[in-house]
Tab-separated table of C-alpha atoms and ligand atoms in Angstrom:
chain	number	residue	atom	x	y	z
Y	81	MET	CA	-66.358	-111.315	190.931
Y	82	PRO	CA	-65.202	-114.356	188.948
Y	83	ALA	CA	-62.735	-116.711	190.582
Y	84	PRO	CA	-59.518	-116.243	188.636
Y	85	GLU	CA	-58.603	-119.861	188.037
Y	86	PHE	CA	-61.489	-120.984	185.797
Y	87	GLN	CA	-62.594	-119.855	182.360
Y	88	HIS	CA	-65.714	-117.694	182.263
Y	89	THR	CA	-68.421	-116.857	179.773
Y	90	VAL	CA	-71.555	-114.708	179.949
Y	91	GLY	CA	-74.648	-115.942	181.779
Y	92	LYS	CA	-77.175	-114.988	179.123
Y	93	THR	CA	-77.443	-113.095	175.852
Y	94	ALA	CA	-77.568	-109.313	176.161
Y	95	SER	CA	-77.662	-106.631	173.487
Y	96	LEU	CA	-76.617	-103.067	172.838
Y	97	SER	CA	-77.493	-100.712	169.965
Y	98	GLY	CA	-75.817	-97.564	168.731
Y	99	THR	CA	-73.876	-95.929	165.945
Y	100	ALA	CA	-70.833	-97.298	164.109
Y	101	LEU	CA	-67.956	-94.800	164.231
Y	102	HIS	CA	-66.651	-95.063	160.676
Y	103	THR	CA	-69.845	-95.596	158.663
Y	104	GLY	CA	-72.263	-93.773	160.937
Y	105	ASP	CA	-74.758	-96.657	160.478
Y	106	LYS	CA	-76.954	-98.028	163.220
Y	107	VAL	CA	-75.652	-101.276	164.677
Y	108	THR	CA	-76.960	-103.834	167.162
Y	109	LEU	CA	-74.472	-105.980	169.076
Y	110	ARG	CA	-75.467	-109.182	170.860
Y	111	LEU	CA	-73.197	-110.851	173.366
Y	112	HIS	CA	-73.708	-114.629	173.602
Y	113	ALA	CA	-72.236	-117.321	175.853
Y	114	ALA	CA	-69.659	-119.705	174.320
Y	115	PRO	CA	-68.113	-123.039	175.412
Y	116	VAL	CA	-64.702	-123.464	177.075
Y	117	ASP	CA	-61.581	-122.853	174.935
Y	118	HIS	CA	-63.725	-120.986	172.386
Y	119	GLY	CA	-62.184	-117.598	173.031
Y	120	ILE	CA	-63.807	-114.427	171.739
Y	121	LYS	CA	-65.218	-114.513	168.224
Y	122	PHE	CA	-66.963	-111.782	166.268
Y	123	LYS	CA	-69.912	-112.819	164.104
Y	124	ARG	CA	-71.116	-110.749	161.128
Y	125	LYS	CA	-74.858	-111.380	161.215
Y	126	ASP	CA	-75.359	-108.995	158.285
Y	127	LEU	CA	-73.331	-111.079	155.805
Y	128	GLN	CA	-74.229	-114.228	153.938
Y	129	ASP	CA	-73.334	-117.388	155.913
Y	130	GLU	CA	-72.731	-115.175	158.981
Y	131	PRO	CA	-68.933	-115.576	159.045
Y	132	THR	CA	-67.049	-115.435	162.346
Y	133	ILE	CA	-63.636	-113.929	163.008
Y	134	ASP	CA	-61.414	-115.089	165.852
Y	135	ALA	CA	-60.199	-112.283	168.082
Y	136	LYS	CA	-56.605	-113.419	167.577
Y	137	ILE	CA	-53.499	-111.463	166.694
Y	138	GLU	CA	-53.042	-113.648	163.567
Y	139	ASN	CA	-56.194	-111.993	162.217
Y	140	LEU	CA	-55.036	-108.432	162.822
Y	141	LYS	CA	-55.386	-106.379	159.645
Y	142	THR	CA	-54.819	-102.695	160.417
Y	143	VAL	CA	-53.986	-100.553	163.431
Y	144	GLU	CA	-54.595	-97.043	162.084
Y	145	ARG	CA	-56.684	-95.143	164.655
Y	146	ALA	CA	-58.424	-98.377	165.692
Y	147	THR	CA	-57.788	-102.107	165.682
Y	148	THR	CA	-59.263	-104.032	162.751
Y	149	ILE	CA	-59.325	-107.820	162.478
Y	150	GLY	CA	-60.426	-109.963	159.558
Y	151	GLU	CA	-60.389	-113.289	157.798
Y	152	GLY	CA	-60.606	-113.550	154.032
Y	153	SER	CA	-62.488	-110.473	152.858
Y	154	VAL	CA	-64.514	-110.120	156.076
Y	155	ARG	CA	-63.541	-107.339	158.475
Y	156	VAL	CA	-64.513	-106.102	161.926
Y	157	HIS	CA	-63.286	-102.641	162.877
Y	158	THR	CA	-62.631	-100.959	166.236
Y	159	VAL	CA	-62.654	-104.152	168.311
Y	160	GLU	CA	-60.348	-102.883	171.073
Y	161	HIS	CA	-62.878	-101.328	173.467
Y	162	ILE	CA	-65.219	-104.305	173.689
Y	163	LEU	CA	-62.248	-106.692	173.879
Y	164	SER	CA	-60.823	-104.593	176.698
Y	165	ALA	CA	-64.076	-104.805	178.650
Y	166	LEU	CA	-64.454	-108.558	178.063
Y	167	SER	CA	-60.869	-109.261	179.077
Y	168	ALA	CA	-60.788	-107.023	182.156
Y	169	MET	CA	-64.227	-108.124	183.374
Y	170	GLY	CA	-63.084	-111.750	183.190
Y	171	VAL	CA	-64.928	-113.082	180.125
Y	172	ASP	CA	-62.774	-115.672	178.316
Y	173	ASN	CA	-65.344	-117.152	175.954
Y	174	ALA	CA	-68.080	-115.282	174.068
Y	175	ILE	CA	-69.618	-114.611	170.673
Y	176	VAL	CA	-69.919	-110.946	169.771
Y	177	GLU	CA	-72.615	-110.886	167.112
Y	178	MET	CA	-73.152	-107.703	165.115
Y	179	ASP	CA	-75.244	-106.614	162.134
Y	180	ALA	CA	-72.500	-104.283	160.869
Y	181	ASN	CA	-68.719	-104.221	160.513
Y	182	GLU	CA	-68.131	-102.330	163.748
Y	183	PRO	CA	-69.462	-102.309	167.325
Y	184	PRO	CA	-71.480	-99.278	168.434
Y	185	ILE	CA	-68.996	-96.592	169.489
Y	186	GLY	CA	-71.111	-95.427	172.438
Y	187	ASP	CA	-69.440	-92.540	174.242
Y	188	GLY	CA	-65.953	-93.575	173.064
Y	189	SER	CA	-65.224	-95.422	176.308
Y	190	ALA	CA	-65.670	-99.055	177.409
Y	191	GLN	CA	-68.474	-98.129	179.800
Y	192	PRO	CA	-71.347	-99.316	177.557
Y	193	TYR	CA	-69.639	-102.718	177.173
Y	194	VAL	CA	-69.077	-103.083	180.908
Y	195	ASP	CA	-72.784	-102.357	181.404
Y	196	LEU	CA	-73.611	-104.943	178.718
Y	197	ILE	CA	-71.392	-107.593	180.346
Y	198	LYS	CA	-72.959	-106.909	183.739
Y	199	LYS	CA	-76.422	-107.226	182.185
Y	200	ALA	CA	-75.412	-110.596	180.701
Y	201	GLY	CA	-73.669	-111.759	183.882
Y	202	VAL	CA	-70.331	-113.582	184.112
Y	203	THR	CA	-70.353	-117.301	184.951
Y	204	ALA	CA	-67.592	-119.781	185.671
Y	205	GLN	CA	-66.935	-122.784	183.429
Y	206	ASP	CA	-65.214	-126.023	184.330
Y	207	GLU	CA	-61.894	-125.667	182.529
Y	208	PRO	CA	-58.887	-123.777	183.894
Y	209	ARG	CA	-57.866	-120.494	182.299
Y	210	LYS	CA	-54.873	-120.335	180.014
Y	211	PHE	CA	-52.161	-117.924	181.084
Y	212	PHE	CA	-49.055	-116.481	179.558
Y	213	ASP	CA	-46.536	-116.180	182.378
Y	214	VAL	CA	-43.767	-113.718	181.665
Y	215	ARG	CA	-40.499	-115.480	182.504
Y	216	GLU	CA	-38.012	-112.938	181.312
Y	217	PRO	CA	-38.324	-109.321	180.170
Y	218	MET	CA	-39.584	-108.724	176.638
Y	219	HIS	CA	-39.831	-105.420	174.846
Y	220	VAL	CA	-40.976	-103.748	171.650
Y	221	GLU	CA	-40.145	-100.327	170.325
Y	222	SER	CA	-41.586	-98.355	167.434
Y	223	LYS	CA	-40.327	-95.616	165.145
Y	224	THR	CA	-42.900	-93.252	166.628
Y	225	GLY	CA	-41.241	-93.477	170.038
Y	226	ALA	CA	-43.506	-96.036	171.684
Y	227	VAL	CA	-41.742	-98.403	174.095
Y	228	LEU	CA	-43.437	-101.367	175.731
Y	229	VAL	CA	-41.599	-103.538	178.251
Y	230	LEU	CA	-43.116	-106.680	179.710
Y	231	LEU	CA	-41.708	-107.811	183.056
Y	232	PRO	CA	-42.365	-110.897	185.193
Y	233	ASP	CA	-45.109	-110.406	187.792
Y	234	ASP	CA	-47.637	-112.701	189.419
Y	235	LYS	CA	-50.439	-110.228	188.605
Y	236	PHE	CA	-51.474	-108.454	185.400
Y	237	ARG	CA	-50.279	-104.883	185.884
Y	238	ILE	CA	-49.888	-101.885	183.590
Y	239	SER	CA	-47.797	-98.766	184.209
Y	240	CYS	CA	-48.372	-96.298	181.409
Y	241	THR	CA	-46.970	-92.925	180.421
Y	242	GLN	CA	-48.875	-90.992	177.789
Y	243	ALA	CA	-47.556	-87.852	176.090
Y	244	GLY	CA	-49.173	-85.679	173.444
Y	245	PRO	CA	-47.518	-83.438	170.829
Y	246	ASN	CA	-44.590	-81.492	172.344
Y	247	ASN	CA	-45.153	-83.542	175.513
Y	248	ARG	CA	-48.364	-81.701	176.300
Y	249	PHE	CA	-50.856	-83.732	178.367
Y	250	THR	CA	-48.149	-85.979	179.771
Y	251	GLN	CA	-49.830	-88.331	182.234
Y	252	PHE	CA	-48.834	-91.426	184.197
Y	253	LEU	CA	-50.831	-94.188	185.883
Y	254	SER	CA	-49.867	-97.567	187.339
Y	255	MET	CA	-52.505	-100.184	188.159
Y	256	GLU	CA	-53.288	-103.837	188.604
Y	257	VAL	CA	-55.941	-104.979	186.124
Y	258	THR	CA	-58.880	-106.261	188.181
Y	259	PRO	CA	-62.580	-106.153	187.242
Y	260	ALA	CA	-63.401	-103.713	190.056
Y	261	PHE	CA	-60.582	-101.275	189.248
Y	262	PHE	CA	-61.291	-101.471	185.517
Y	263	GLU	CA	-64.988	-100.796	185.944
Y	264	ARG	CA	-64.466	-97.807	188.211
Y	265	GLU	CA	-61.260	-96.214	186.945
Y	266	ILE	CA	-60.561	-97.312	183.350
Y	267	ALA	CA	-63.788	-98.199	181.522
Y	268	PRO	CA	-65.275	-94.654	181.662
Y	269	ALA	CA	-62.163	-93.084	180.047
Y	270	ARG	CA	-63.063	-91.873	176.557
Y	271	THR	CA	-61.175	-91.908	173.263
Y	272	PHE	CA	-59.254	-88.724	172.610
Y	273	VAL	CA	-58.026	-87.437	169.284
Y	274	TYR	CA	-55.849	-84.565	168.155
Y	275	TYR	CA	-57.646	-82.048	165.982
Y	276	GLU	CA	-54.890	-82.044	163.373
Y	277	ASP	CA	-55.252	-85.849	163.005
Y	278	VAL	CA	-59.039	-85.965	162.586
Y	279	LYS	CA	-59.559	-82.823	160.522
Y	280	PRO	CA	-58.474	-84.518	157.236
Y	281	LEU	CA	-60.619	-87.589	158.068
Y	282	MET	CA	-63.672	-85.454	158.764
Y	283	ASP	CA	-63.077	-83.628	155.492
Y	284	LYS	CA	-62.939	-86.973	153.657
Y	285	ASN	CA	-66.060	-88.188	155.474
Y	286	LEU	CA	-64.185	-91.216	156.905
Y	287	ILE	CA	-65.581	-90.914	160.415
Y	288	ARG	CA	-69.269	-90.310	159.773
Y	289	GLY	CA	-70.325	-91.462	163.235
Y	290	GLY	CA	-67.668	-89.341	164.943
Y	291	SER	CA	-68.727	-86.419	167.102
Y	292	LEU	CA	-67.957	-84.745	170.402
Y	293	GLU	CA	-70.356	-87.290	171.917
Y	294	ASN	CA	-67.947	-90.169	171.375
Y	295	ALA	CA	-64.501	-88.595	171.534
Y	296	ILE	CA	-62.589	-85.846	173.235
Y	297	VAL	CA	-60.894	-83.547	170.729
Y	298	VAL	CA	-57.638	-81.873	171.699
Y	299	ARG	CA	-56.889	-78.686	169.767
Y	300	GLY	CA	-53.692	-76.994	170.863
Y	301	ASP	CA	-54.035	-76.621	174.608
Y	302	ALA	CA	-57.843	-76.748	174.478
Y	303	VAL	CA	-59.872	-79.849	175.302
Y	304	LEU	CA	-63.192	-80.020	173.463
Y	305	SER	CA	-65.825	-82.511	174.594
Y	306	LYS	CA	-69.550	-82.674	175.221
Y	307	GLU	CA	-69.140	-83.310	178.914
Y	308	PRO	CA	-66.175	-82.253	181.065
Y	309	LEU	CA	-63.224	-84.606	181.560
Y	310	ARG	CA	-64.199	-87.590	183.692
Y	311	PHE	CA	-60.710	-87.825	185.224
Y	312	GLY	CA	-57.882	-85.320	185.325
Y	313	ASP	CA	-55.752	-88.002	183.662
Y	314	GLU	CA	-58.466	-89.429	181.391
Y	315	PHE	CA	-56.051	-89.778	178.440
Y	316	VAL	CA	-53.602	-92.183	180.103
Y	317	ARG	CA	-56.563	-94.191	181.394
Y	318	HIS	CA	-57.846	-94.603	177.850
Y	319	LYS	CA	-54.365	-95.641	176.707
Y	320	ILE	CA	-54.474	-98.414	179.334
Y	321	LEU	CA	-57.961	-99.374	178.148
Y	322	ASP	CA	-56.601	-99.772	174.601
Y	323	ILE	CA	-53.575	-101.804	175.778
Y	324	ILE	CA	-55.850	-104.283	177.565
Y	325	GLY	CA	-58.073	-104.550	174.476
Y	326	ASP	CA	-55.241	-105.017	171.986
Y	327	LEU	CA	-53.476	-107.574	174.190
Y	328	ALA	CA	-56.705	-109.556	174.473
Y	329	LEU	CA	-55.758	-110.688	170.931
Y	330	VAL	CA	-53.117	-112.907	172.563
Y	331	GLY	CA	-55.945	-115.277	173.523
Y	332	ARG	CA	-54.455	-115.983	176.956
Y	333	ARG	CA	-54.429	-114.000	180.173
Y	334	ILE	CA	-51.137	-112.318	180.873
Y	335	ARG	CA	-49.348	-112.620	184.201
Y	336	GLY	CA	-46.811	-109.844	183.931
Y	337	HIS	CA	-46.221	-106.130	184.261
Y	338	ILE	CA	-46.447	-103.956	181.145
Y	339	VAL	CA	-44.487	-100.727	181.324
Y	340	ALA	CA	-45.682	-98.627	178.394
Y	341	VAL	CA	-44.414	-95.267	177.191
Y	342	LYS	CA	-46.447	-93.467	174.503
Y	343	PRO	CA	-48.192	-96.686	173.445
Y	344	GLY	CA	-50.417	-96.947	170.390
Y	345	HIS	CA	-52.331	-99.712	168.618
Y	346	ALA	CA	-49.314	-100.575	166.442
Y	347	SER	CA	-46.911	-101.088	169.352
Y	348	ASN	CA	-49.596	-102.900	171.387
Y	349	ALA	CA	-50.062	-105.268	168.455
Y	350	ASP	CA	-46.294	-105.790	168.178
Y	351	LEU	CA	-46.160	-106.821	171.828
Y	352	ALA	CA	-49.148	-109.169	171.354
Y	353	ARG	CA	-47.310	-110.760	168.412
Y	354	SER	CA	-44.118	-111.222	170.440
Y	355	ILE	CA	-46.086	-112.886	173.238
Y	356	VAL	CA	-47.773	-115.312	170.838
Y	357	ARG	CA	-44.403	-116.101	169.223
Y	358	GLU	CA	-42.884	-116.812	172.638
Y	359	GLN	CA	-45.883	-118.957	173.591
Y	360	THR	CA	-45.517	-120.959	170.354
Y	361	ARG	CA	-41.842	-121.477	171.071
Y	362	ARG	CA	-42.644	-122.732	174.565
Y	363	SER	CA	-45.366	-125.093	173.325
Y	364	ALA	CA	-42.860	-126.484	170.856
Y	365	LEU	CA	-40.517	-127.291	173.720
Y	366	ALA	CA	-43.236	-129.339	175.364
Y	367	ALA	CA	-42.370	-132.427	173.295
Y	368	PRO	CA	-41.215	-135.147	175.689
Y	369	ARG	CA	-37.614	-136.372	175.851
Y	370	THR	CA	-38.573	-140.028	176.011
Y	371	ILE	CA	-40.887	-140.983	173.212
Y	372	PRO	CA	-44.002	-142.592	174.633
Y	373	SER	CA	-45.746	-145.568	173.066
Y	374	GLY	CA	-49.049	-147.306	173.719
Y	375	ASP	CA	-51.952	-145.589	175.451
Y	376	GLY	CA	-52.956	-142.178	174.218
Y	377	GLY	CA	-51.153	-142.444	170.884
Y	378	LEU	CA	-50.986	-144.657	167.809
Y	379	ASP	CA	-48.268	-147.143	166.899
Y	380	ALA	CA	-46.983	-147.666	163.350
Y	381	ASP	CA	-49.577	-150.358	162.679
Y	382	GLN	CA	-52.466	-148.132	163.765
Y	383	VAL	CA	-51.031	-145.238	161.748
Y	384	MET	CA	-51.026	-147.452	158.638
Y	385	GLN	CA	-54.629	-148.458	159.245
Y	386	ILE	CA	-55.531	-144.789	158.884
Y	387	LEU	CA	-53.036	-143.519	156.319
Y	388	PRO	CA	-52.799	-145.126	152.869
Y	389	HIS	CA	-49.136	-144.047	152.537
Y	390	ARG	CA	-46.390	-146.684	152.459
Y	391	PHE	CA	-42.616	-146.851	152.039
Y	392	PRO	CA	-40.928	-144.661	150.987
Y	393	PHE	CA	-43.648	-142.134	151.552
Y	394	LEU	CA	-44.984	-142.847	155.031
Y	395	MET	CA	-43.606	-139.938	157.050
Y	396	VAL	CA	-45.082	-140.744	160.485
Y	397	ASP	CA	-43.636	-143.484	162.706
Y	398	ARG	CA	-45.957	-142.975	165.629
Y	399	ILE	CA	-48.479	-140.585	167.153
Y	400	ILE	CA	-47.317	-139.946	170.699
Y	401	SER	CA	-50.258	-137.975	172.045
Y	402	PHE	CA	-53.599	-136.414	171.293
Y	403	GLU	CA	-53.927	-133.268	173.342
Y	404	THR	CA	-57.542	-132.722	172.287
Y	405	GLU	CA	-59.607	-134.028	169.370
Y	406	THR	CA	-58.047	-131.350	167.188
Y	407	LYS	CA	-54.437	-131.428	168.324
Y	408	CYS	CA	-51.761	-134.107	168.276
Y	409	ILE	CA	-48.035	-134.762	168.030
Y	410	GLY	CA	-46.498	-137.301	165.684
Y	411	VAL	CA	-42.931	-138.549	165.523
Y	412	LYS	CA	-40.720	-139.231	162.531
Y	413	THR	CA	-37.215	-140.529	163.077
Y	414	VAL	CA	-34.976	-139.579	160.208
Y	415	THR	CA	-32.249	-142.093	159.372
Y	416	ILE	CA	-29.452	-142.092	156.811
Y	417	ASN	CA	-31.357	-144.917	155.093
Y	418	GLU	CA	-34.115	-142.552	153.885
Y	419	PRO	CA	-34.163	-142.898	150.092
Y	420	PHE	CA	-34.164	-139.130	149.522
Y	421	PHE	CA	-30.723	-138.723	151.107
Y	422	GLN	CA	-29.176	-140.539	148.116
Y	423	GLY	CA	-29.826	-137.552	145.913
Y	424	HIS	CA	-30.440	-134.708	148.396
Y	425	PHE	CA	-27.488	-134.293	148.434
Y	426	PRO	CA	-24.680	-136.776	147.731
Y	427	GLY	CA	-22.118	-136.260	150.488
Y	428	HIS	CA	-24.307	-133.641	152.158
Y	429	PRO	CA	-27.555	-135.246	153.356
Y	430	VAL	CA	-30.296	-132.725	154.193
Y	431	MET	CA	-33.947	-133.677	154.501
Y	432	PRO	CA	-35.976	-131.923	151.765
Y	433	GLY	CA	-38.351	-129.300	153.153
Y	434	VAL	CA	-41.220	-130.677	151.094
Y	435	MET	CA	-40.877	-133.991	152.949
Y	436	GLN	CA	-41.386	-132.124	156.220
Y	437	VAL	CA	-44.505	-130.530	154.773
Y	438	GLU	CA	-45.615	-134.028	153.750
Y	439	ALA	CA	-45.036	-135.227	157.337
Y	440	MET	CA	-47.161	-132.329	158.654
Y	441	ALA	CA	-49.902	-133.183	156.145
Y	442	GLN	CA	-49.908	-136.841	157.189
Y	443	VAL	CA	-50.157	-136.045	160.898
Y	444	ALA	CA	-52.948	-133.532	160.175
Y	445	SER	CA	-54.768	-136.186	158.082
Y	446	ILE	CA	-54.746	-138.527	161.051
Y	447	LEU	CA	-56.587	-135.858	163.058
Y	448	LEU	CA	-59.074	-135.426	160.235
Y	449	PHE	CA	-59.786	-139.129	159.961
Y	450	LYS	CA	-60.121	-139.484	163.727
Y	451	LEU	CA	-62.607	-136.633	163.683
Y	452	SER	CA	-64.679	-137.836	160.736
Y	453	LYS	CA	-64.264	-141.492	161.809
Y	454	SER	CA	-64.155	-142.511	158.171
Y	455	THR	CA	-61.380	-144.113	156.174
Y	456	SER	CA	-63.454	-144.313	152.998
Y	457	ARG	CA	-62.329	-140.847	151.961
Y	458	ILE	CA	-58.895	-139.539	151.242
Y	459	GLY	CA	-57.667	-136.066	152.087
Y	460	TYR	CA	-55.988	-134.067	149.348
Y	461	PHE	CA	-53.774	-131.103	149.854
Y	462	MET	CA	-55.283	-127.867	148.516
Y	463	SER	CA	-52.763	-125.306	149.659
Y	464	ALA	CA	-49.865	-124.643	151.979
Y	465	ASP	CA	-49.543	-121.124	153.372
Y	466	GLY	CA	-46.887	-119.504	155.496
Y	467	VAL	CA	-44.407	-122.314	154.829
Y	468	LYS	CA	-41.094	-121.639	156.524
Y	469	PHE	CA	-37.992	-123.776	156.759
Y	470	ARG	CA	-35.928	-122.512	159.643
Y	471	LYS	CA	-33.230	-125.124	160.199
Y	472	PRO	CA	-31.838	-128.120	158.302
Y	473	VAL	CA	-32.973	-131.608	159.332
Y	474	LEU	CA	-30.180	-134.176	159.250
Y	475	PRO	CA	-29.852	-137.974	159.504
Y	476	GLY	CA	-30.302	-139.013	163.147
Y	477	ASP	CA	-32.786	-136.259	163.959
Y	478	THR	CA	-36.147	-137.039	165.513
Y	479	ILE	CA	-38.877	-134.751	164.261
Y	480	PHE	CA	-41.828	-133.982	166.506
Y	481	VAL	CA	-44.649	-133.044	164.159
Y	482	HIS	CA	-47.245	-130.837	165.853
Y	483	ALA	CA	-50.604	-130.481	164.110
Y	484	GLU	CA	-53.706	-128.576	165.105
Y	485	LEU	CA	-56.949	-128.354	163.152
Y	486	THR	CA	-57.941	-124.723	163.122
Y	487	LYS	CA	-60.984	-124.825	160.916
Y	488	SER	CA	-63.195	-127.250	159.073
Y	489	ARG	CA	-65.724	-125.826	156.707
Y	490	GLY	CA	-68.538	-128.341	156.305
Y	491	GLU	CA	-67.556	-131.869	155.361
Y	492	ARG	CA	-65.213	-131.080	152.521
Y	493	LEU	CA	-62.586	-128.587	153.627
Y	494	ALA	CA	-60.264	-128.385	156.609
Y	495	LYS	CA	-57.336	-126.242	157.726
Y	496	ALA	CA	-54.456	-127.234	159.983
Y	497	LYS	CA	-51.622	-125.317	161.595
Y	498	CYS	CA	-48.477	-127.424	161.867
Y	499	HIS	CA	-44.867	-127.210	162.875
Y	500	CYS	CA	-41.925	-129.582	163.134
Y	501	VAL	CA	-39.573	-129.531	166.114
Y	502	VAL	CA	-36.073	-130.995	166.329
Y	503	ASN	CA	-33.915	-130.617	169.454
Y	504	ASP	CA	-36.305	-128.103	171.019
Y	505	ALA	CA	-36.304	-125.769	168.014
Y	506	ILE	CA	-38.911	-125.245	165.327
Y	507	VAL	CA	-37.362	-126.408	162.056
Y	508	SER	CA	-40.370	-125.835	159.803
Y	509	GLU	CA	-43.961	-124.652	159.877
Y	510	ALA	CA	-46.946	-124.383	157.560
Y	511	GLU	CA	-50.667	-123.818	157.413
Y	512	LEU	CA	-52.302	-126.514	155.328
Y	513	MET	CA	-55.674	-126.798	153.675
Y	514	PHE	CA	-57.300	-130.091	152.690
Y	515	THR	CA	-60.251	-131.275	150.718
Y	516	PHE	CA	-61.790	-134.738	150.901
Y	517	LEU	CA	-62.541	-137.065	148.052
Y	518	ASP	CA	-64.089	-140.520	148.206
Y	519	LYS	CA	-61.546	-143.258	147.614
I	811	ZN	ZN1	-59.419	-96.561	172.232
């Protein structure tokens, strides 16, 4: 069993073939090892350029019946069962390569994936795991009656109540998520569906690979399946399986206790989103009180050696730290002497939001130049997505500009996720895309 404190990946590549649930096509899945801090990524081997999709909540597309993630026009459907197995069996970093848009459905449980992971082996890496520690209760609620509460705990635990139509098949189970318990008690639990929900889909031919071999069908009080129930409370066990899989999209291990009532993919995803939001807020608070200089950062002179910008358009005073090659924090002290305050607005000085976006772009450019080690090219802004201005920035504020490169496509394009923090609160955020041109 993997030691809990280090990240883990798989020991060697292993593969699994079967049928895709929605298309009914044959699919082969290969599980490959990946480096530390890589996370889980899905790779579409069947598409041109073999695009990959990060198993992150930001990439969640739909939650109807199954969890679908995607980037651009590329999709991967029904990711929750393999993610559940990877997460519970202790795999932090892996590439899930497939020649279709969906993993093989197997018997509708996570058993085939547990077998695959065991075939590949789980090996420790030399970086510590990232955790989300629940500090105070969080909760989400949905219109359909789902309630998920997350409580502080030093283990990852789930207590789940499942209830079918008219409260038939009400079941409860409480457990600590460990590889051994998951393998024995959770992984074999199969998907179950209500006849009235799948009948229209079967009629429309939307679940071509669906059969009694990969799902239990509940019709009224009758349970239809190829083999008998594997557990008297198989349904609540599968609900727990899905919770683990959907919350794997957080990208960190959770130390906390989830109390779930009638959960579904939509409410699981809502909780995952809340966790990521809380994590982002905490990371934003990590900016130091005293502003460091010297080692580990860049002073104004070094910043100007990299950036071509000058007064009044240089929006970075100093880089205070590089967390990794792709992540850093810059500082901009805003004074009443900034030229833009003269007109924005007379008697009511507020820093223009676009200047904050410019500051984010400049800090991100520094990362790009450090990475490409070239100052002969200049980075141009292509687009800014998800721009939000949350609070006004006033004279006297010190802005901590956080930038992280999330993607660089070849030599010419790069993406960065940025946010500005003043007095421990996020004041603005944006996702920026750059292209490079020779000077
Ligand atoms: Zn499921």
